[in-house]
Structure formats: C-alpha cells, structure tokens
C-alpha cells in the first residue's frame, strides 16, 4: 500500500498535516506514505512576481502553477500511489484538476467549501470527501454521488494536553485578525485596561510589510494594540498560553457553525473556554457543561467578569471540557475515523 498526502504550504497547516501523517503511519504500518507540499503562489513567489500579478500580469502565476502541476504529476508517476489524500485543499488550476480526476482522491476539507470559490473544483475532482463543516455534508450529498462524511479536525493530544501551571493570564486569544474579531477584542481590551486584567493576544494583527498600516491599526484599535503578544505563535506556544490562562476566548468567524479545531485544542489543555454562540456540537461535546458560550458583546464582558471571580466553577467547567475532548475529539480519533470510513483506504489496505 502506498499513497501521497498533499497539503498547502501554510506553516500551521503543515504542522497539522505532519501530525496526521504520523497517525496514518501508526495505522497503516508498512505502508509507503509521503507528504507533498503544494504551496500557493503567494507563499512561494518572489516579491517581483507577486507585484506583477497584482497589477494584472497573470502569466507569472500561470507558469508557477503549471510547473507545480508538472512536478506533482512526475512525483505520482514515479511513486505510483494507490490514492492521493488531500488535506485542506490544493491549488485550483485547470491542469491540476484534470490530473486529479485521473486518480483516486480523498479530500479532507479543513474549511467550508463555501468560503473559497476554488474549493468546489477540488470537490468535483474527489472520490471521497470528509467535511470540516457539518452543514456542508447535506449540501454536497445533493450535488455529488460519492462518499461524503462529517469529520472535524480534533486536537493533537501530543501538543494540547493539561499540565499544572499558574493561571497568571486573565484572558487570552489566538487567531487570525478578522474584522469581527478585532471589534470584539478592542472592546474587551478597553475593559481590561479599566479593570487591570492581564491579556495576551496572538495573531497577525499588525501588517509586517507596511509601517503606515501598522500605525493605522494602532490608531484605530488603541486598546487592543496594547495587549498584542506575538504576530505568530507555534502550536506548542499556543497550548502553553492556554494553560496559563484563566479564560481562553474562542471567536468563531461568520459562516462557521460547527466546532473548530481551536475549540478542541483549548479544552484539551484543561483550560476554560468562552466561545461565541451559534455553533453546534453534533454530539461531540456538551456546550452547556464543557465550556461557556456568550451572545453579543455585553454578554461577553459580563461573563468575563463573572468567571474571573469564580475560580472553582471555572476549573470545573474546564475539566469537563478536557474529558469530553479526550474522549471524542482528538486528532488520533479523527484520523482513525478517516481510515475506518474511507472505502478507498480499506480497499488499498487489503
């Protein structure tokens, strides 16, 4: 049995892909498995190539993707995989889609296919589809006559696990700088300055290439800017921050209604989680006992104040969340379900 695993070039996605690869090797002992990174143009192109693309000269991007596709085709010709497992996504290029359609392809989406227009083309080229977003399952089953299942991305318990340490950070947040998140975090940080709460925020909130944009962000978000900790933190650093936090904020983006990997990762460290409402657990967790949800900014501030003042209740909820994740929502269990559900994998293993 031999198969290729592909992933985009993003550092965080690659870290998860490597962990998935390790679990697959434990399940399919003796199998030949290789990871191939298929990096997006904007991650690998030179500054000059990106600038040319931005002003409308698309030939640089076209040549890059054609070369990448040819290299991947040659890799497959030499390796002769039984199937290709795509983690997250792959470049949406006509030649790549044409090539994938000639192979057995398993796609494990790590975002909703509705958020990025190109993902539907990758879906069309796949023989089996595992969805990160529960709502995608029924929609895709109406459109495609292939195996389609819900498969959330669990927490990597080798990184996210409970450990005894001082809870010396009142509030923490780790995540990308979306507008809705910035709005909430600015208000939380304004109250933090009034109440003298300790806050740590990690994420790419400050534009690293343009001084003017950094300055403008700080002017518009003067309270949030005072609590920025790191532009990027590793999964291990995020896990350690969660362990040191009394309250870990989880601000899901608009359009997501299923539990995100961050939901599982925070709970897996034995930490208390305050998450925006509107998410559905689909039997994986109990959102009334394993964490706390809030509805709007005023409710968020009120619950931060309440739970900062109730240590024992906060720790009780954190323990319940940790137990639920370890029982149902680890990366190991997600990969095990993938291998047990996929007909392509089972056939190749025979």
Coordinates of C-alpha atoms in Angstrom, one line a residue, residues 4 67-81 99:
X4 CA 0.6 10.5 -1.2
X67 CA 5.3 23.9 -13.2
X68 CA 3.9 22.8 -9.8
X69 CA 1.4 20.6 -11.5
X70 CA 4.0 19.0 -13.8
X71 CA 6.2 18.3 -10.7
X72 CA 3.4 16.7 -8.9
X73 CA 2.4 14.6 -11.9
X74 CA 6.0 13.4 -12.2
X75 CA 6.1 12.6 -8.5
X76 CA 3.0 10.5 -8.9
X77 CA 4.4 8.8 -12.0
X78 CA 7.5 7.7 -10.0
X79 CA 5.7 6.9 -6.7
X80 CA 2.6 5.2 -8.3
X81 CA 0.3 5.8 -5.3
X99 CA -4.7 15.3 -13.4

